[in-house]
Amino acid sequence: MLNKIIQILWAAFLFTFPFSVRFLVYEQASYRFGNFNPWVTGFIYLPEILLGAIFILWIIRKTVSGGRLEGGKFFPLSLFLFLFLLNAAVVTFFRGDVVLLGFFLLRIAEAVIVYLLIADEVLPAPTVIRILLYGALFQLALGYLQWYLNHSLHLSIIGEQTLGGDVLGVAKNDVAEGVKQIRPYGTFLHPNILAAYLLAILFISLRYLRGRSLAFWLILLTAGIWFTGSRAVALAVIACFFMLIIFAYVKELKNRKSVIVAALLLLLAVNAWFFANSSAIRTGDPSWQERLNQNVISREMVLARPLGIGVFNFTLEMENFAAEKLSPWEFQPVHNTYFLIANETGFQGLLILFAAIIFFFWKRWEGEYALPLMAFILVTPFDHYLWDSFTGMILVAIVLASLRMKQEVNPVP
């Protein structure tokens, strides 16, 4: 009976974790620069409460049954995680806000719980995939209606944000003179996070789909990603499909690993180039120019504070490194997760992260099943939500846990 309750609640969480129903519990510096700053604000999300209840019941069941989860295969990666978190905690204790550190550690703990529940097969892998696919279908249906009506569906009960072509701060496209078209959000806080959600589900589900089912979901999810307007995620999709084509010709695992590591080193080199040269680049696209300006602030911050400023502390420090006075809406994390991690956890934190990534792909990767992780690695130079949002952390956990999911003989219909 307990096991059945856990399974029902776990299925509900997998479907509803994108629902952004949240409660504000900490806002010490939220209005320091005029506009509300969500990146230094503590929220508790309703799906978090559900996850906590599931975890407690799961622990009780494990204790009663005497079961345990084998995790030795990933022990070296656990050691990297411990070192990374220890460094982040020490840096934040001395330079940042310990309450925000608490929220960061809570998100990491929740990600670990999600990983453990998937790895423990609370629900069989095909069932998990099916729930995620139906969740994606639900989000795309909401997104289409938001786009078609060009405003919110007034579903705040499930965490939908207030949207509209005339609402400031909402991601929009110019469709005509003075006419703004909102980009679809679903129940996420931004369309880019919806795109990352679809990206993760697309590549996690590929090895469980066959025939018409494969064609249907491949077309739907790929079209959905394009529909969100996230150029970064669209590029990641193209790159991963290109990698699949390469793998079709490169059969030896060692050679495949060489391709992956070469791609990672190229990614590192490109990021390093932008880190050093963003100040010299000019573009006519205001959004991209804003990101380049953030890169410059990030670089100056790293040079001045190479050991880090503390997690979630970037927006509170960025005015000290900006060449000009920032407007209230410009106080945003740098839209490059690697730069942001270097700023907040120090250059040493970034090195630990890169060491863990390269170690995994060279020592632990066993096939193209790691493409969802590679897709996320390709997305992170373009945004920050996988680092500083609840849903972003959960998506990372699901992607990592998918590497341990078993592929059943029967495909997902």
PDB file of N, CA, C and O in Angstrom, residues 104-170:
ATOM      1  N   PHE A 104      20.252  27.397  -2.049  1.00  0.00           N
ATOM      2  CA  PHE A 104      21.036  26.691  -3.058  1.00  0.00           C
ATOM      3  C   PHE A 104      21.247  25.230  -2.655  1.00  0.00           C
ATOM      4  O   PHE A 104      21.039  24.314  -3.464  1.00  0.00           O
ATOM      5  N   LEU A 105      21.633  25.002  -1.410  1.00  0.00           N
ATOM      6  CA  LEU A 105      21.857  23.637  -0.935  1.00  0.00           C
ATOM      7  C   LEU A 105      20.550  22.842  -0.909  1.00  0.00           C
ATOM      8  O   LEU A 105      20.554  21.631  -1.163  1.00  0.00           O
ATOM      9  N   LEU A 106      19.443  23.528  -0.609  1.00  0.00           N
ATOM     10  CA  LEU A 106      18.133  22.858  -0.659  1.00  0.00           C
ATOM     11  C   LEU A 106      17.842  22.382  -2.070  1.00  0.00           C
ATOM     12  O   LEU A 106      17.384  21.247  -2.278  1.00  0.00           O
ATOM     13  N   ARG A 107      18.108  23.229  -3.065  1.00  0.00           N
ATOM     14  CA  ARG A 107      17.866  22.836  -4.466  1.00  0.00           C
ATOM     15  C   ARG A 107      18.764  21.657  -4.865  1.00  0.00           C
ATOM     16  O   ARG A 107      18.322  20.745  -5.581  1.00  0.00           O
ATOM     17  N   ILE A 108      20.006  21.677  -4.413  1.00  0.00           N
ATOM     18  CA  ILE A 108      20.901  20.555  -4.714  1.00  0.00           C
ATOM     19  C   ILE A 108      20.372  19.279  -4.073  1.00  0.00           C
ATOM     20  O   ILE A 108      20.356  18.203  -4.701  1.00  0.00           O
ATOM     21  N   ALA A 109      19.919  19.369  -2.813  1.00  0.00           N
ATOM     22  CA  ALA A 109      19.375  18.197  -2.115  1.00  0.00           C
ATOM     23  C   ALA A 109      18.153  17.662  -2.853  1.00  0.00           C
ATOM     24  O   ALA A 109      17.981  16.436  -2.996  1.00  0.00           O
ATOM     25  N   GLU A 110      17.306  18.552  -3.343  1.00  0.00           N
ATOM     26  CA  GLU A 110      16.113  18.122  -4.078  1.00  0.00           C
ATOM     27  C   GLU A 110      16.504  17.439  -5.388  1.00  0.00           C
ATOM     28  O   GLU A 110      15.893  16.433  -5.783  1.00  0.00           O
ATOM     29  N   ALA A 111      17.518  17.969  -6.049  1.00  0.00           N
ATOM     30  CA  ALA A 111      17.991  17.330  -7.278  1.00  0.00           C
ATOM     31  C   ALA A 111      18.520  15.926  -6.991  1.00  0.00           C
ATOM     32  O   ALA A 111      18.275  14.993  -7.759  1.00  0.00           O
ATOM     33  N   VAL A 112      19.243  15.772  -5.885  1.00  0.00           N
ATOM     34  CA  VAL A 112      19.754  14.456  -5.507  1.00  0.00           C
ATOM     35  C   VAL A 112      18.598  13.501  -5.220  1.00  0.00           C
ATOM     36  O   VAL A 112      18.631  12.324  -5.602  1.00  0.00           O
ATOM     37  N   ILE A 113      17.550  13.994  -4.551  1.00  0.00           N
ATOM     38  CA  ILE A 113      16.381  13.159  -4.256  1.00  0.00           C
ATOM     39  C   ILE A 113      15.734  12.673  -5.551  1.00  0.00           C
ATOM     40  O   ILE A 113      15.388  11.487  -5.688  1.00  0.00           O
ATOM     41  N   VAL A 114      15.562  13.585  -6.511  1.00  0.00           N
ATOM     42  CA  VAL A 114      14.976  13.199  -7.802  1.00  0.00           C
ATOM     43  C   VAL A 114      15.842  12.139  -8.475  1.00  0.00           C
ATOM     44  O   VAL A 114      15.331  11.133  -9.008  1.00  0.00           O
ATOM     45  N   TYR A 115      17.143  12.342  -8.451  1.00  0.00           N
ATOM     46  CA  TYR A 115      18.068  11.363  -9.031  1.00  0.00           C
ATOM     47  C   TYR A 115      17.896   9.993  -8.367  1.00  0.00           C
ATOM     48  O   TYR A 115      17.801   8.959  -9.044  1.00  0.00           O
ATOM     49  N   LEU A 116      17.830   9.965  -7.035  1.00  0.00           N
ATOM     50  CA  LEU A 116      17.711   8.697  -6.308  1.00  0.00           C
ATOM     51  C   LEU A 116      16.391   7.997  -6.591  1.00  0.00           C
ATOM     52  O   LEU A 116      16.355   6.769  -6.757  1.00  0.00           O
ATOM     53  N   LEU A 117      15.316   8.756  -6.677  1.00  0.00           N
ATOM     54  CA  LEU A 117      14.002   8.147  -6.922  1.00  0.00           C
ATOM     55  C   LEU A 117      13.930   7.530  -8.320  1.00  0.00           C
ATOM     56  O   LEU A 117      13.328   6.466  -8.508  1.00  0.00           O
ATOM     57  N   ILE A 118      14.556   8.191  -9.297  1.00  0.00           N
ATOM     58  CA  ILE A 118      14.579   7.619 -10.645  1.00  0.00           C
ATOM     59  C   ILE A 118      15.502   6.404 -10.689  1.00  0.00           C
ATOM     60  O   ILE A 118      15.151   5.360 -11.249  1.00  0.00           O
ATOM     61  N   ALA A 119      16.685   6.526 -10.083  1.00  0.00           N
ATOM     62  CA  ALA A 119      17.646   5.421 -10.085  1.00  0.00           C
ATOM     63  C   ALA A 119      17.106   4.209  -9.334  1.00  0.00           C
ATOM     64  O   ALA A 119      17.422   3.067  -9.676  1.00  0.00           O
ATOM     65  N   ASP A 120      16.281   4.438  -8.318  1.00  0.00           N
ATOM     66  CA  ASP A 120      15.699   3.346  -7.533  1.00  0.00           C
ATOM     67  C   ASP A 120      14.493   2.708  -8.222  1.00  0.00           C
ATOM     68  O   ASP A 120      13.920   1.758  -7.694  1.00  0.00           O
ATOM     69  N   GLU A 121      14.102   3.252  -9.373  1.00  0.00           N
ATOM     70  CA  GLU A 121      12.975   2.721 -10.151  1.00  0.00           C
ATOM     71  C   GLU A 121      11.695   2.664  -9.335  1.00  0.00           C
ATOM     72  O   GLU A 121      10.999   1.642  -9.306  1.00  0.00           O
ATOM     73  N   VAL A 122      11.394   3.757  -8.662  1.00  0.00           N
ATOM     74  CA  VAL A 122      10.094   3.878  -8.001  1.00  0.00           C
ATOM     75  C   VAL A 122       8.988   3.628  -9.016  1.00  0.00           C
ATOM     76  O   VAL A 122       7.978   3.006  -8.718  1.00  0.00           O
ATOM     77  N   LEU A 123       9.195   4.130 -10.218  1.00  0.00           N
ATOM     78  CA  LEU A 123       8.365   3.789 -11.367  1.00  0.00           C
ATOM     79  C   LEU A 123       9.280   3.248 -12.465  1.00  0.00           C
ATOM     80  O   LEU A 123      10.407   3.714 -12.612  1.00  0.00           O
ATOM     81  N   PRO A 124       8.818   2.259 -13.239  1.00  0.00           N
ATOM     82  CA  PRO A 124       9.658   1.741 -14.326  1.00  0.00           C
ATOM     83  C   PRO A 124      10.012   2.848 -15.317  1.00  0.00           C
ATOM     84  O   PRO A 124       9.252   3.806 -15.505  1.00  0.00           O
ATOM     85  N   ALA A 125      11.161   2.700 -15.955  1.00  0.00           N
ATOM     86  CA  ALA A 125      11.648   3.718 -16.879  1.00  0.00           C
ATOM     87  C   ALA A 125      10.631   4.090 -17.961  1.00  0.00           C
ATOM     88  O   ALA A 125      10.404   5.277 -18.212  1.00  0.00           O
ATOM     89  N   PRO A 126       9.978   3.111 -18.627  1.00  0.00           N
ATOM     90  CA  PRO A 126       8.995   3.501 -19.651  1.00  0.00           C
ATOM     91  C   PRO A 126       7.842   4.329 -19.084  1.00  0.00           C
ATOM     92  O   PRO A 126       7.328   5.211 -19.766  1.00  0.00           O
ATOM     93  N   THR A 127       7.453   4.053 -17.849  1.00  0.00           N
ATOM     94  CA  THR A 127       6.376   4.831 -17.223  1.00  0.00           C
ATOM     95  C   THR A 127       6.833   6.263 -16.973  1.00  0.00           C
ATOM     96  O   THR A 127       6.083   7.218 -17.199  1.00  0.00           O
ATOM     97  N   VAL A 128       8.068   6.419 -16.499  1.00  0.00           N
ATOM     98  CA  VAL A 128       8.628   7.758 -16.296  1.00  0.00           C
ATOM     99  C   VAL A 128       8.648   8.523 -17.616  1.00  0.00           C
ATOM    100  O   VAL A 128       8.246   9.699 -17.684  1.00  0.00           O
ATOM    101  N   ILE A 129       9.095   7.880 -18.674  1.00  0.00           N
ATOM    102  CA  ILE A 129       9.149   8.520 -19.992  1.00  0.00           C
ATOM    103  C   ILE A 129       7.758   8.920 -20.445  1.00  0.00           C
ATOM    104  O   ILE A 129       7.544  10.033 -20.955  1.00  0.00           O
ATOM    105  N   ARG A 130       6.788   8.037 -20.248  1.00  0.00           N
ATOM    106  CA  ARG A 130       5.419   8.326 -20.673  1.00  0.00           C
ATOM    107  C   ARG A 130       4.866   9.550 -19.943  1.00  0.00           C
ATOM    108  O   ARG A 130       4.234  10.421 -20.552  1.00  0.00           O
ATOM    109  N   ILE A 131       5.097   9.632 -18.647  1.00  0.00           N
ATOM    110  CA  ILE A 131       4.612  10.779 -17.866  1.00  0.00           C
ATOM    111  C   ILE A 131       5.269  12.064 -18.350  1.00  0.00           C
ATOM    112  O   ILE A 131       4.617  13.101 -18.506  1.00  0.00           O
ATOM    113  N   LEU A 132       6.570  12.016 -18.580  1.00  0.00           N
ATOM    114  CA  LEU A 132       7.286  13.204 -19.051  1.00  0.00           C
ATOM    115  C   LEU A 132       6.780  13.646 -20.433  1.00  0.00           C
ATOM    116  O   LEU A 132       6.624  14.851 -20.694  1.00  0.00           O
ATOM    117  N   LEU A 133       6.509  12.691 -21.301  1.00  0.00           N
ATOM    118  CA  LEU A 133       6.000  13.024 -22.634  1.00  0.00           C
ATOM    119  C   LEU A 133       4.618  13.670 -22.554  1.00  0.00           C
ATOM    120  O   LEU A 133       4.344  14.678 -23.220  1.00  0.00           O
ATOM    121  N   TYR A 134       3.746  13.109 -21.713  1.00  0.00           N
ATOM    122  CA  TYR A 134       2.411  13.698 -21.575  1.00  0.00           C
ATOM    123  C   TYR A 134       2.489  15.070 -20.907  1.00  0.00           C
ATOM    124  O   TYR A 134       1.696  15.969 -21.220  1.00  0.00           O
ATOM    125  N   GLY A 135       3.446  15.228 -19.982  1.00  0.00           N
ATOM    126  CA  GLY A 135       3.661  16.540 -19.383  1.00  0.00           C
ATOM    127  C   GLY A 135       4.093  17.553 -20.429  1.00  0.00           C
ATOM    128  O   GLY A 135       3.637  18.710 -20.429  1.00  0.00           O
ATOM    129  N   ALA A 136       4.978  17.137 -21.345  1.00  0.00           N
ATOM    130  CA  ALA A 136       5.421  18.019 -22.426  1.00  0.00           C
ATOM    131  C   ALA A 136       4.254  18.388 -23.335  1.00  0.00           C
ATOM    132  O   ALA A 136       4.129  19.551 -23.771  1.00  0.00           O
ATOM    133  N   LEU A 137       3.398  17.417 -23.632  1.00  0.00           N
ATOM    134  CA  LEU A 137       2.226  17.679 -24.466  1.00  0.00           C
ATOM    135  C   LEU A 137       1.313  18.709 -23.801  1.00  0.00           C
ATOM    136  O   LEU A 137       0.804  19.628 -24.466  1.00  0.00           O
ATOM    137  N   PHE A 138       1.123  18.582 -22.491  1.00  0.00           N
ATOM    138  CA  PHE A 138       0.294  19.528 -21.750  1.00  0.00           C
ATOM    139  C   PHE A 138       0.892  20.932 -21.806  1.00  0.00           C
ATOM    140  O   PHE A 138       0.179  21.918 -22.041  1.00  0.00           O
ATOM    141  N   GLN A 139       2.209  21.038 -21.603  1.00  0.00           N
ATOM    142  CA  GLN A 139       2.865  22.343 -21.640  1.00  0.00           C
ATOM    143  C   GLN A 139       2.781  22.969 -23.030  1.00  0.00           C
ATOM    144  O   GLN A 139       2.593  24.184 -23.164  1.00  0.00           O
ATOM    145  N   LEU A 140       2.920  22.158 -24.062  1.00  0.00           N
ATOM    146  CA  LEU A 140       2.828  22.688 -25.424  1.00  0.00           C
ATOM    147  C   LEU A 140       1.416  23.160 -25.749  1.00  0.00           C
ATOM    148  O   LEU A 140       1.232  24.167 -26.445  1.00  0.00           O
ATOM    149  N   ALA A 141       0.407  22.455 -25.234  1.00  0.00           N
ATOM    150  CA  ALA A 141      -0.983  22.881 -25.449  1.00  0.00           C
ATOM    151  C   ALA A 141      -1.233  24.238 -24.787  1.00  0.00           C
ATOM    152  O   ALA A 141      -1.835  25.139 -25.396  1.00  0.00           O
ATOM    153  N   LEU A 142      -0.746  24.401 -23.550  1.00  0.00           N
ATOM    154  CA  LEU A 142      -0.870  25.690 -22.875  1.00  0.00           C
ATOM    155  C   LEU A 142      -0.131  26.773 -23.649  1.00  0.00           C
ATOM    156  O   LEU A 142      -0.638  27.886 -23.836  1.00  0.00           O
ATOM    157  N   GLY A 143       1.095  26.448 -24.096  1.00  0.00           N
ATOM    158  CA  GLY A 143       1.899  27.415 -24.818  1.00  0.00           C
ATOM    159  C   GLY A 143       1.233  27.874 -26.108  1.00  0.00           C
ATOM    160  O   GLY A 143       1.280  29.060 -26.455  1.00  0.00           O
ATOM    161  N   TYR A 144       0.606  26.935 -26.820  1.00  0.00           N
ATOM    162  CA  TYR A 144      -0.073  27.305 -28.061  1.00  0.00           C
ATOM    163  C   TYR A 144      -1.223  28.271 -27.781  1.00  0.00           C
ATOM    164  O   TYR A 144      -1.395  29.282 -28.494  1.00  0.00           O
ATOM    165  N   LEU A 145      -2.011  27.975 -26.752  1.00  0.00           N
ATOM    166  CA  LEU A 145      -3.135  28.851 -26.427  1.00  0.00           C
ATOM    167  C   LEU A 145      -2.646  30.225 -25.979  1.00  0.00           C
ATOM    168  O   LEU A 145      -3.256  31.246 -26.327  1.00  0.00           O
ATOM    169  N   GLN A 146      -1.553  30.266 -25.224  1.00  0.00           N
ATOM    170  CA  GLN A 146      -0.984  31.559 -24.824  1.00  0.00           C
ATOM    171  C   GLN A 146      -0.555  32.357 -26.049  1.00  0.00           C
ATOM    172  O   GLN A 146      -0.795  33.567 -26.136  1.00  0.00           O
ATOM    173  N   TRP A 147       0.095  31.686 -26.986  1.00  0.00           N
ATOM    174  CA  TRP A 147       0.545  32.350 -28.208  1.00  0.00           C
ATOM    175  C   TRP A 147      -0.644  32.802 -29.051  1.00  0.00           C
ATOM    176  O   TRP A 147      -0.661  33.935 -29.559  1.00  0.00           O
ATOM    177  N   TYR A 148      -1.628  31.937 -29.195  1.00  0.00           N
ATOM    178  CA  TYR A 148      -2.788  32.241 -30.046  1.00  0.00           C
ATOM    179  C   TYR A 148      -3.584  33.428 -29.502  1.00  0.00           C
ATOM    180  O   TYR A 148      -4.000  34.323 -30.251  1.00  0.00           O
ATOM    181  N   LEU A 149      -3.779  33.465 -28.176  1.00  0.00           N
ATOM    182  CA  LEU A 149      -4.544  34.544 -27.549  1.00  0.00           C
ATOM    183  C   LEU A 149      -3.686  35.767 -27.256  1.00  0.00           C
ATOM    184  O   LEU A 149      -4.208  36.841 -26.999  1.00  0.00           O
ATOM    185  N   ASN A 150      -2.348  35.563 -27.253  1.00  0.00           N
ATOM    186  CA  ASN A 150      -1.377  36.607 -26.941  1.00  0.00           C
ATOM    187  C   ASN A 150      -1.563  37.168 -25.527  1.00  0.00           C
ATOM    188  O   ASN A 150      -1.333  38.351 -25.279  1.00  0.00           O
ATOM    189  N   HIS A 151      -1.966  36.309 -24.633  1.00  0.00           N
ATOM    190  CA  HIS A 151      -2.046  36.701 -23.224  1.00  0.00           C
ATOM    191  C   HIS A 151      -2.204  35.450 -22.361  1.00  0.00           C
ATOM    192  O   HIS A 151      -2.388  34.335 -22.863  1.00  0.00           O
ATOM    193  N   SER A 152      -2.144  35.655 -21.072  1.00  0.00           N
ATOM    194  CA  SER A 152      -2.237  34.568 -20.114  1.00  0.00           C
ATOM    195  C   SER A 152      -3.580  33.856 -20.205  1.00  0.00           C
ATOM    196  O   SER A 152      -4.601  34.436 -20.618  1.00  0.00           O
ATOM    197  N   LEU A 153      -3.588  32.597 -19.782  1.00  0.00           N
ATOM    198  CA  LEU A 153      -4.831  31.820 -19.708  1.00  0.00           C
ATOM    199  C   LEU A 153      -5.484  31.941 -18.336  1.00  0.00           C
ATOM    200  O   LEU A 153      -6.492  31.285 -18.064  1.00  0.00           O
ATOM    201  N   HIS A 154      -4.886  32.744 -17.473  1.00  0.00           N
ATOM    202  CA  HIS A 154      -5.411  32.992 -16.120  1.00  0.00           C
ATOM    203  C   HIS A 154      -5.471  31.701 -15.293  1.00  0.00           C
ATOM    204  O   HIS A 154      -6.428  31.457 -14.568  1.00  0.00           O
ATOM    205  N   LEU A 155      -4.406  30.904 -15.427  1.00  0.00           N
ATOM    206  CA  LEU A 155      -4.313  29.647 -14.684  1.00  0.00           C
ATOM    207  C   LEU A 155      -3.284  29.772 -13.562  1.00  0.00           C
ATOM    208  O   LEU A 155      -2.402  28.932 -13.416  1.00  0.00           O
ATOM    209  N   SER A 156      -3.407  30.836 -12.789  1.00  0.00           N
ATOM    210  CA  SER A 156      -2.451  31.043 -11.697  1.00  0.00           C
ATOM    211  C   SER A 156      -2.510  29.929 -10.673  1.00  0.00           C
ATOM    212  O   SER A 156      -1.551  29.711  -9.929  1.00  0.00           O
ATOM    213  N   ILE A 157      -3.607  29.189 -10.627  1.00  0.00           N
ATOM    214  CA  ILE A 157      -3.744  28.088  -9.678  1.00  0.00           C
ATOM    215  C   ILE A 157      -2.702  26.994  -9.914  1.00  0.00           C
ATOM    216  O   ILE A 157      -2.351  26.246  -9.008  1.00  0.00           O
ATOM    217  N   ILE A 158      -2.182  26.906 -11.154  1.00  0.00           N
ATOM    218  CA  ILE A 158      -1.119  25.942 -11.434  1.00  0.00           C
ATOM    219  C   ILE A 158       0.209  26.651 -11.729  1.00  0.00           C
ATOM    220  O   ILE A 158       1.125  26.051 -12.283  1.00  0.00           O
ATOM    221  N   GLY A 159       0.274  27.921 -11.371  1.00  0.00           N
ATOM    222  CA  GLY A 159       1.542  28.629 -11.452  1.00  0.00           C
ATOM    223  C   GLY A 159       1.806  29.367 -12.741  1.00  0.00           C
ATOM    224  O   GLY A 159       2.923  29.858 -12.956  1.00  0.00           O
ATOM    225  N   GLU A 160       0.807  29.486 -13.604  1.00  0.00           N
ATOM    226  CA  GLU A 160       1.014  30.239 -14.842  1.00  0.00           C
ATOM    227  C   GLU A 160       1.213  31.718 -14.506  1.00  0.00           C
ATOM    228  O   GLU A 160       0.475  32.288 -13.704  1.00  0.00           O
ATOM    229  N   GLN A 161       2.220  32.340 -15.126  1.00  0.00           N
ATOM    230  CA  GLN A 161       2.518  33.745 -14.884  1.00  0.00           C
ATOM    231  C   GLN A 161       1.600  34.644 -15.716  1.00  0.00           C
ATOM    232  O   GLN A 161       1.050  34.232 -16.739  1.00  0.00           O
ATOM    233  N   THR A 162       1.444  35.878 -15.274  1.00  0.00           N
ATOM    234  CA  THR A 162       0.639  36.856 -16.004  1.00  0.00           C
ATOM    235  C   THR A 162       1.376  37.278 -17.271  1.00  0.00           C
ATOM    236  O   THR A 162       2.489  37.796 -17.207  1.00  0.00           O
ATOM    237  N   LEU A 163       0.763  37.040 -18.417  1.00  0.00           N
ATOM    238  CA  LEU A 163       1.394  37.312 -19.707  1.00  0.00           C
ATOM    239  C   LEU A 163       0.547  38.263 -20.522  1.00  0.00           C
ATOM    240  O   LEU A 163      -0.651  38.399 -20.302  1.00  0.00           O
ATOM    241  N   GLY A 164       1.169  38.890 -21.496  1.00  0.00           N
ATOM    242  CA  GLY A 164       0.440  39.747 -22.417  1.00  0.00           C
ATOM    243  C   GLY A 164       1.411  40.527 -23.269  1.00  0.00           C
ATOM    244  O   GLY A 164       2.536  40.810 -22.844  1.00  0.00           O
ATOM    245  N   GLY A 165       1.003  40.879 -24.459  1.00  0.00           N
ATOM    246  CA  GLY A 165       1.875  41.617 -25.352  1.00  0.00           C
ATOM    247  C   GLY A 165       2.251  42.985 -24.821  1.00  0.00           C
ATOM    248  O   GLY A 165       3.252  43.573 -25.236  1.00  0.00           O
ATOM    249  N   ASP A 166       1.445  43.527 -23.888  1.00  0.00           N
ATOM    250  CA  ASP A 166       1.718  44.849 -23.339  1.00  0.00           C
ATOM    251  C   ASP A 166       2.302  44.794 -21.935  1.00  0.00           C
ATOM    252  O   ASP A 166       2.463  45.837 -21.282  1.00  0.00           O
ATOM    253  N   VAL A 167       2.638  43.606 -21.451  1.00  0.00           N
ATOM    254  CA  VAL A 167       3.189  43.454 -20.105  1.00  0.00           C
ATOM    255  C   VAL A 167       4.706  43.564 -20.176  1.00  0.00           C
ATOM    256  O   VAL A 167       5.359  42.829 -20.926  1.00  0.00           O
ATOM    257  N   LEU A 168       5.272  44.483 -19.401  1.00  0.00           N
ATOM    258  CA  LEU A 168       6.722  44.654 -19.395  1.00  0.00           C
ATOM    259  C   LEU A 168       7.411  43.457 -18.767  1.00  0.00           C
ATOM    260  O   LEU A 168       6.873  42.811 -17.866  1.00  0.00           O
ATOM    261  N   GLY A 169       8.609  43.141 -19.259  1.00  0.00           N
ATOM    262  CA  GLY A 169       9.386  42.060 -18.681  1.00  0.00           C
ATOM    263  C   GLY A 169       9.026  40.685 -19.194  1.00  0.00           C
ATOM    264  O   GLY A 169       9.572  39.686 -18.731  1.00  0.00           O
ATOM    265  N   VAL A 170       8.108  40.610 -20.140  1.00  0.00           N
ATOM    266  CA  VAL A 170       7.699  39.332 -20.722  1.00  0.00           C
ATOM    267  C   VAL A 170       8.420  39.148 -22.052  1.00  0.00           C
ATOM    268  O   VAL A 170       8.510  40.082 -22.852  1.00  0.00           O
TER     269      VAL A 170
END
